Amino acid sequence: MSIEIEAFTRVEGNGGAEIIIENGEVKDVKVKIFEGPRFFELLTLGRHYWDVPDLEARICAICYLSHSVASVLAIERAFGAEVPEEIMLLRELGLLGEVLESHALHLYLLVAPDLFGYADAIRMASKHGEVVKEGLTIKAFGNYLREVIGGREIHGINVKPGGFGRYPTVEELERMERQSEALLKFARRAVGIFAGQEYLGAKAEHYVAVNGYLYGNGLIADDGEHFDYFKCIEEKTLPYSFAKQSRYKGEVFMVGALPRVILKYEMLTPMARHLYEEYKEKLAQGYVSLNNLAQAIELVYALERTKEIARVLLDKGFEGENVPIEPKEGEGIGYVEAPRGVLVHHYRIDEKGNIAYSNIITPTAFNHAIMELSLYEEAKKRYGSSDEMTFLQKLEETVRAFDPCISCSVHVVRL
Amino acid sequence: MMLKLGVFELTDCGGCALNILFLYEKLFDLLEFYEIKEFHMASSIKEHDTLDVAIVTGTVSTQRDLNLLHYARNHSNYLIALGTCATHGDVQASVEGKIREKLEKVYGTRANPMKALDSTPIVQHVAVDYALPGCPYDKDEIYQVLMNLAKGVEPPTKDYPVCVECKLNEYECVLVKRGIPCLGPITLGGCNAVCIKSQLGCIGCRGPLPKEANPASEFEILKELGYDEEYIRRKFKTFARGELRW
Ligand code: SF4
Ligand code: SF4
């Protein structure tokens, strides 16, 4: 016998699950991804490098800028091009905007209704209007950063190899500084709200993250390893899904906000670090639902860091000029922390500047195994002891904690 | 009387559904007229009901997409194809080759357990009452369309190129002045020429201008600027594989 979750709701993309019951016990859980493949690797093959970041952005709307930046980093590394610090800081502003927009969407519109007992944020707004409004304000500010840096709220084409089409103005940077300061109180309140969530799902055996806070040149793991993605991560095919599963040294691992705050707490900004210390023991429990609390702490981080960067750029000023790019044969990997976790773009480029090989691995693909394990553990714990409504509801809540982005997970995985 | 609204998402990046949530306060204005009966990205509510308005985003890329599309069409009075995926096929429809070959290239197998199909726009499968392209579309446009419908007015369609919005904003022409490949002259306007604001060329994300476009002369201009034919051909078809005009 089996129980079907026909389609997960309040997640991005189309997916479901099958819970297999034998002799009155949960035997297995299969996470099924039925979003159609979009063949992004084939789309970019043979295309000129300049056009590629704009196309890759279309993999996902919630984190389009992470894709643009990862793509641009891979291209620049393939050509051995170095950009000055201010360009990296501006890119980071865009990535911070994405963290704000994506985490706020996830926490307030998708997860909060579970905590407050509603089917969606719209219905929740009648009683808890101010919470929803605070979330939407943070989200709108994140989108403002994406608009200024990326060119549009969704699928902007301003992030380019070597720099930008248009650079932000002094007024825009000042607005970023002011608004991030003003929104901090909302973000701190979010930490309180999401700290109350119950423990759901499994504990990952390992955590993996990019070495820098939002971008870097390699991956790190909780056992101290520093590596390139293809060195320690093994992928395995499944008979029932197009999405592959990965293991780190043979074990189930997790990427995302929880691994980030734990592995890189030393890089957190003062207030975020303080909050991390306060909830350290709780976070160390490791249940995947704590990812939501980690995301709330990252809202604080993203606002503080935005303020910091805007100030540095205002004091230092910047050239607003792109670094010239000279195409040559090469290979490069771009490592970025998308809001949901590690994102990798890996290209080989030919001497004319056209893409000859491309591989992209998204956070939801990295998290596929831990997601399935979490559903299995949660189902095992609850089957028979809670009514069917609660049973299914808790399984959905468990999936939601990963903030899965199903659109991203399928078309990019190689079997 | 509240109108019943459903949002159905087929295979896509999620952007066109997400953009509805990016309406913020205006979304709450819309909710004075509409009751959401289905919107799986935003709500756990699913009521199998007849809808006044169905919004469909994405391409038909699996058998499931096709079934969902027919469901939406059969249960709605007025159907809006929203976004370039739905109206023209967008990037996934421009990937060349038959589905089995593509599966083999990426997944190393021709097996097709999820019943993937060649990506096609929804307009190719069902009659739509209104088509609003854009990757993503301008969110104020969908707001206007839904407001019009709530008031019983058939919403107007746009029919001018991106160039018009460039002129209105007094942006310098990147094609003529700087030789940047820009598809503005043959692309449907409505985005307020946002990419030219960044001094970058239009990549054609709103799909081709339906009438009066002259792709042949655009092709010649780009050739004269030194871009090779294959490059131009690929650029032209990125968002609108199905359109013969390009
Ligand atoms: S049209 Fe563009 S933004 Fe809309 S769903 Fe398709 S890829 Fe995403
Ligand atoms: S300028 Fe072109 S590419 Fe940019 S948003 Fe408008 S139609 Fe799309």
Short mmCIF file of N, CA and C in Angstrom, two decimals, chain A residues 200-311:
data_model
loop_
_atom_site.label_atom_id
_atom_site.label_comp_id
_atom_site.label_asym_id
_atom_site.label_seq_id
_atom_site.Cartn_x
_atom_site.Cartn_y
_atom_site.Cartn_z
N LEU A 200 11.50 18.85 12.92
CA LEU A 200 10.95 17.95 11.90
C LEU A 200 12.08 17.38 11.07
N GLY A 201 11.86 16.19 10.54
CA GLY A 201 12.81 15.61 9.59
C GLY A 201 14.01 14.96 10.23
N ALA A 202 14.98 14.65 9.38
CA ALA A 202 16.18 13.94 9.83
C ALA A 202 17.29 14.92 10.20
N LYS A 203 18.40 14.38 10.65
CA LYS A 203 19.61 15.18 10.84
C LYS A 203 20.58 14.74 9.74
N ALA A 204 21.22 15.71 9.09
CA ALA A 204 22.18 15.35 8.05
C ALA A 204 23.45 14.81 8.69
N GLU A 205 24.10 13.87 7.99
CA GLU A 205 25.37 13.36 8.52
C GLU A 205 26.50 14.34 8.28
N HIS A 206 26.35 15.15 7.24
CA HIS A 206 27.37 16.16 6.95
C HIS A 206 26.74 17.45 6.46
N TYR A 207 27.48 18.54 6.64
CA TYR A 207 27.10 19.83 6.08
C TYR A 207 28.13 20.25 5.05
N VAL A 208 27.66 20.82 3.96
CA VAL A 208 28.57 21.32 2.92
C VAL A 208 28.17 22.75 2.58
N ALA A 209 29.17 23.61 2.36
CA ALA A 209 28.91 25.01 1.99
C ALA A 209 30.04 25.53 1.11
N VAL A 210 29.80 26.68 0.49
CA VAL A 210 30.86 27.37 -0.26
C VAL A 210 31.80 28.00 0.77
N ASN A 211 33.09 28.10 0.45
CA ASN A 211 34.03 28.59 1.47
C ASN A 211 33.82 30.04 1.90
N GLY A 212 33.40 30.93 0.98
CA GLY A 212 33.10 32.31 1.40
C GLY A 212 31.65 32.39 1.87
N TYR A 213 31.21 33.58 2.36
CA TYR A 213 29.82 33.53 2.83
C TYR A 213 28.81 33.39 1.70
N LEU A 214 28.91 34.23 0.67
CA LEU A 214 27.94 34.04 -0.42
C LEU A 214 28.56 33.61 -1.74
N TYR A 215 29.88 33.72 -1.87
CA TYR A 215 30.53 33.17 -3.05
C TYR A 215 31.94 32.75 -2.65
N GLY A 216 32.59 31.97 -3.49
CA GLY A 216 33.93 31.53 -3.11
C GLY A 216 34.59 30.78 -4.25
N ASN A 217 35.67 30.06 -3.94
CA ASN A 217 36.36 29.32 -4.98
C ASN A 217 36.47 27.83 -4.68
N GLY A 218 35.66 27.37 -3.75
CA GLY A 218 35.66 25.95 -3.44
C GLY A 218 34.60 25.64 -2.40
N LEU A 219 34.51 24.37 -2.03
CA LEU A 219 33.52 23.96 -1.03
C LEU A 219 34.22 23.57 0.26
N ILE A 220 33.51 23.69 1.36
CA ILE A 220 34.01 23.21 2.63
C ILE A 220 32.97 22.27 3.25
N ALA A 221 33.43 21.40 4.12
CA ALA A 221 32.51 20.50 4.81
C ALA A 221 32.80 20.53 6.30
N ASP A 222 31.87 19.96 7.06
CA ASP A 222 32.00 20.02 8.52
C ASP A 222 33.19 19.22 9.05
N ASP A 223 33.78 18.34 8.21
CA ASP A 223 34.95 17.60 8.68
C ASP A 223 36.26 18.31 8.34
N GLY A 224 36.15 19.59 7.90
CA GLY A 224 37.35 20.38 7.65
C GLY A 224 37.89 20.28 6.23
N GLU A 225 37.25 19.49 5.40
CA GLU A 225 37.68 19.32 4.02
C GLU A 225 37.45 20.60 3.20
N HIS A 226 38.37 20.89 2.28
CA HIS A 226 38.23 22.00 1.34
C HIS A 226 38.40 21.39 -0.04
N PHE A 227 37.39 21.48 -0.92
CA PHE A 227 37.46 20.68 -2.15
C PHE A 227 36.66 21.26 -3.31
N ASP A 228 36.93 20.73 -4.52
CA ASP A 228 36.11 21.05 -5.69
C ASP A 228 34.93 20.08 -5.75
N TYR A 229 33.80 20.55 -6.27
CA TYR A 229 32.56 19.77 -6.12
C TYR A 229 32.65 18.34 -6.64
N PHE A 230 33.43 18.13 -7.71
CA PHE A 230 33.44 16.78 -8.28
C PHE A 230 34.37 15.84 -7.52
N LYS A 231 35.15 16.38 -6.55
CA LYS A 231 36.11 15.52 -5.86
C LYS A 231 35.49 14.69 -4.75
N CYS A 232 34.61 15.28 -3.96
CA CYS A 232 34.10 14.52 -2.80
C CYS A 232 32.63 14.18 -2.90
N ILE A 233 31.98 14.62 -3.98
CA ILE A 233 30.54 14.37 -4.05
C ILE A 233 30.25 13.32 -5.11
N GLU A 234 29.64 12.23 -4.70
CA GLU A 234 29.33 11.16 -5.64
C GLU A 234 27.83 11.24 -5.95
N GLU A 235 27.51 11.00 -7.21
CA GLU A 235 26.11 11.06 -7.59
C GLU A 235 25.62 9.68 -8.00
N LYS A 236 24.35 9.46 -7.67
CA LYS A 236 23.81 8.13 -8.00
C LYS A 236 22.45 8.29 -8.67
N THR A 237 22.18 7.41 -9.62
CA THR A 237 20.91 7.51 -10.34
C THR A 237 19.81 6.73 -9.61
N LEU A 238 18.57 7.11 -9.90
CA LEU A 238 17.43 6.46 -9.27
C LEU A 238 16.49 5.96 -10.35
N PRO A 239 15.90 4.81 -10.13
CA PRO A 239 15.00 4.29 -11.17
C PRO A 239 13.70 5.08 -11.30
N TYR A 240 13.31 5.85 -10.28
CA TYR A 240 11.98 6.46 -10.30
C TYR A 240 11.98 7.98 -10.44
N SER A 241 13.17 8.58 -10.62
CA SER A 241 13.18 10.03 -10.69
C SER A 241 14.27 10.51 -11.62
N PHE A 242 14.02 11.64 -12.27
CA PHE A 242 15.05 12.22 -13.12
C PHE A 242 16.13 12.92 -12.31
N ALA A 243 15.82 13.28 -11.09
CA ALA A 243 16.81 13.96 -10.27
C ALA A 243 17.73 12.92 -9.63
N LYS A 244 19.01 13.16 -9.74
CA LYS A 244 20.00 12.28 -9.12
C LYS A 244 20.13 12.57 -7.64
N GLN A 245 20.74 11.67 -6.92
CA GLN A 245 21.03 11.94 -5.52
C GLN A 245 22.54 11.98 -5.31
N SER A 246 22.99 12.88 -4.44
CA SER A 246 24.42 12.93 -4.17
C SER A 246 24.72 12.56 -2.74
N ARG A 247 25.92 12.06 -2.52
CA ARG A 247 26.41 11.72 -1.19
C ARG A 247 27.78 12.39 -1.02
N TYR A 248 28.08 12.76 0.22
CA TYR A 248 29.42 13.27 0.53
C TYR A 248 30.15 12.17 1.29
N LYS A 249 31.23 11.67 0.73
CA LYS A 249 31.96 10.54 1.31
C LYS A 249 31.00 9.41 1.68
N GLY A 250 30.06 9.19 0.79
CA GLY A 250 29.13 8.09 0.99
C GLY A 250 27.98 8.38 1.95
N GLU A 251 27.95 9.58 2.51
CA GLU A 251 26.91 9.87 3.50
C GLU A 251 25.98 11.00 3.06
N VAL A 252 24.82 11.02 3.70
CA VAL A 252 23.81 12.01 3.35
C VAL A 252 24.20 13.38 3.91
N PHE A 253 24.19 14.40 3.07
CA PHE A 253 24.60 15.72 3.53
C PHE A 253 23.54 16.76 3.19
N MET A 254 23.75 17.94 3.74
CA MET A 254 22.79 19.02 3.52
C MET A 254 23.53 20.30 3.12
N VAL A 255 22.90 21.09 2.27
CA VAL A 255 23.38 22.44 1.97
C VAL A 255 22.25 23.41 2.32
N GLY A 256 22.57 24.69 2.52
CA GLY A 256 21.53 25.67 2.81
C GLY A 256 21.89 26.57 3.97
N ALA A 257 20.88 27.26 4.49
CA ALA A 257 21.14 28.26 5.53
C ALA A 257 21.68 27.63 6.81
N LEU A 258 21.15 26.47 7.20
CA LEU A 258 21.61 25.83 8.43
C LEU A 258 23.09 25.46 8.35
N PRO A 259 23.52 24.73 7.31
CA PRO A 259 24.96 24.49 7.17
C PRO A 259 25.78 25.77 7.12
N ARG A 260 25.26 26.79 6.46
CA ARG A 260 26.02 28.06 6.34
C ARG A 260 26.28 28.69 7.69
N VAL A 261 25.22 28.89 8.49
CA VAL A 261 25.45 29.60 9.75
C VAL A 261 26.33 28.77 10.68
N ILE A 262 26.19 27.45 10.62
CA ILE A 262 27.01 26.62 11.51
C ILE A 262 28.47 26.58 11.05
N LEU A 263 28.68 26.35 9.76
CA LEU A 263 30.07 26.24 9.28
C LEU A 263 30.79 27.57 9.23
N LYS A 264 30.04 28.65 9.05
CA LYS A 264 30.72 29.93 8.81
C LYS A 264 30.31 31.01 9.80
N TYR A 265 29.97 30.61 11.03
CA TYR A 265 29.47 31.60 11.99
C TYR A 265 30.49 32.70 12.25
N GLU A 266 31.76 32.38 12.04
CA GLU A 266 32.79 33.41 12.27
C GLU A 266 32.70 34.56 11.27
N MET A 267 32.08 34.29 10.13
CA MET A 267 31.95 35.36 9.13
C MET A 267 30.68 36.17 9.34
N LEU A 268 29.83 35.78 10.26
CA LEU A 268 28.58 36.52 10.46
C LEU A 268 28.83 37.94 10.98
N THR A 269 27.93 38.84 10.65
CA THR A 269 28.01 40.23 11.13
C THR A 269 27.64 40.26 12.62
N PRO A 270 27.98 41.34 13.35
CA PRO A 270 27.85 41.32 14.81
C PRO A 270 26.50 40.86 15.36
N MET A 271 25.41 41.46 14.90
CA MET A 271 24.12 41.11 15.49
C MET A 271 23.71 39.68 15.11
N ALA A 272 24.00 39.30 13.88
CA ALA A 272 23.66 37.94 13.43
C ALA A 272 24.45 36.93 14.24
N ARG A 273 25.69 37.27 14.51
CA ARG A 273 26.54 36.35 15.26
C ARG A 273 26.05 36.22 16.71
N HIS A 274 25.62 37.33 17.23
CA HIS A 274 25.07 37.34 18.57
C HIS A 274 23.84 36.42 18.65
N LEU A 275 22.97 36.55 17.65
CA LEU A 275 21.77 35.70 17.61
C LEU A 275 22.15 34.23 17.42
N TYR A 276 23.16 34.02 16.61
CA TYR A 276 23.64 32.65 16.41
C TYR A 276 24.08 32.05 17.75
N GLU A 277 24.86 32.82 18.51
CA GLU A 277 25.34 32.34 19.83
C GLU A 277 24.15 31.99 20.72
N GLU A 278 23.13 32.88 20.67
CA GLU A 278 21.97 32.67 21.52
C GLU A 278 21.24 31.35 21.21
N TYR A 279 21.20 30.99 19.93
CA TYR A 279 20.45 29.78 19.53
C TYR A 279 21.36 28.62 19.14
N LYS A 280 22.63 28.76 19.50
CA LYS A 280 23.62 27.79 19.06
C LYS A 280 23.25 26.35 19.41
N GLU A 281 22.83 26.15 20.66
CA GLU A 281 22.54 24.78 21.09
C GLU A 281 21.34 24.20 20.36
N LYS A 282 20.37 25.06 20.14
CA LYS A 282 19.19 24.63 19.41
C LYS A 282 19.58 24.23 17.98
N LEU A 283 20.33 25.10 17.32
CA LEU A 283 20.72 24.83 15.93
C LEU A 283 21.54 23.54 15.83
N ALA A 284 22.34 23.29 16.87
CA ALA A 284 23.20 22.10 16.86
C ALA A 284 22.39 20.80 16.90
N GLN A 285 21.09 20.88 17.23
CA GLN A 285 20.25 19.68 17.19
C GLN A 285 20.20 19.09 15.78
N GLY A 286 20.34 19.98 14.79
CA GLY A 286 20.51 19.50 13.42
C GLY A 286 19.28 19.08 12.64
N TYR A 287 18.09 19.12 13.23
CA TYR A 287 16.89 18.75 12.46
C TYR A 287 16.70 19.73 11.32
N VAL A 288 16.26 19.22 10.17
CA VAL A 288 16.22 20.09 9.00
C VAL A 288 15.26 21.27 9.15
N SER A 289 14.25 21.16 10.01
CA SER A 289 13.33 22.29 10.16
C SER A 289 14.04 23.50 10.77
N LEU A 290 15.20 23.28 11.39
CA LEU A 290 15.96 24.41 11.94
C LEU A 290 16.52 25.30 10.84
N ASN A 291 16.45 24.81 9.61
CA ASN A 291 16.85 25.63 8.48
C ASN A 291 16.06 26.94 8.47
N ASN A 292 14.81 26.89 8.91
CA ASN A 292 13.99 28.11 8.94
C ASN A 292 14.54 29.13 9.93
N LEU A 293 14.95 28.67 11.11
CA LEU A 293 15.55 29.58 12.08
C LEU A 293 16.86 30.16 11.53
N ALA A 294 17.65 29.30 10.90
CA ALA A 294 18.91 29.76 10.30
C ALA A 294 18.64 30.83 9.25
N GLN A 295 17.58 30.64 8.47
CA GLN A 295 17.23 31.65 7.45
C GLN A 295 16.87 32.98 8.11
N ALA A 296 16.16 32.92 9.23
CA ALA A 296 15.79 34.16 9.91
C ALA A 296 17.05 34.88 10.41
N ILE A 297 18.01 34.12 10.93
CA ILE A 297 19.28 34.75 11.35
C ILE A 297 19.98 35.37 10.13
N GLU A 298 19.87 34.70 9.00
CA GLU A 298 20.49 35.25 7.79
C GLU A 298 19.80 36.52 7.29
N LEU A 299 18.53 36.70 7.61
CA LEU A 299 17.88 37.97 7.25
C LEU A 299 18.62 39.10 7.96
N VAL A 300 18.93 38.87 9.25
CA VAL A 300 19.67 39.87 10.01
C VAL A 300 21.06 40.08 9.39
N TYR A 301 21.72 38.97 9.07
CA TYR A 301 23.05 39.05 8.46
C TYR A 301 22.99 39.87 7.17
N ALA A 302 22.03 39.54 6.31
CA ALA A 302 21.97 40.18 4.99
C ALA A 302 21.74 41.69 5.12
N LEU A 303 20.91 42.09 6.08
CA LEU A 303 20.66 43.52 6.26
C LEU A 303 21.90 44.23 6.80
N GLU A 304 22.55 43.62 7.79
CA GLU A 304 23.76 44.25 8.35
C GLU A 304 24.86 44.36 7.30
N ARG A 305 25.01 43.29 6.53
CA ARG A 305 26.09 43.25 5.54
C ARG A 305 25.79 44.24 4.39
N THR A 306 24.53 44.37 4.02
CA THR A 306 24.16 45.34 2.98
C THR A 306 24.55 46.74 3.41
N LYS A 307 24.22 47.04 4.67
CA LYS A 307 24.52 48.35 5.22
C LYS A 307 26.03 48.61 5.19
N GLU A 308 26.77 47.59 5.60
CA GLU A 308 28.23 47.67 5.65
C GLU A 308 28.82 47.92 4.25
N ILE A 309 28.37 47.13 3.27
CA ILE A 309 28.93 47.26 1.92
C ILE A 309 28.56 48.60 1.31
N ALA A 310 27.30 49.01 1.50
CA ALA A 310 26.88 50.29 0.92
C ALA A 310 27.77 51.41 1.47
N ARG A 311 28.07 51.36 2.76
CA ARG A 311 28.92 52.38 3.38
C ARG A 311 30.34 52.35 2.81
#
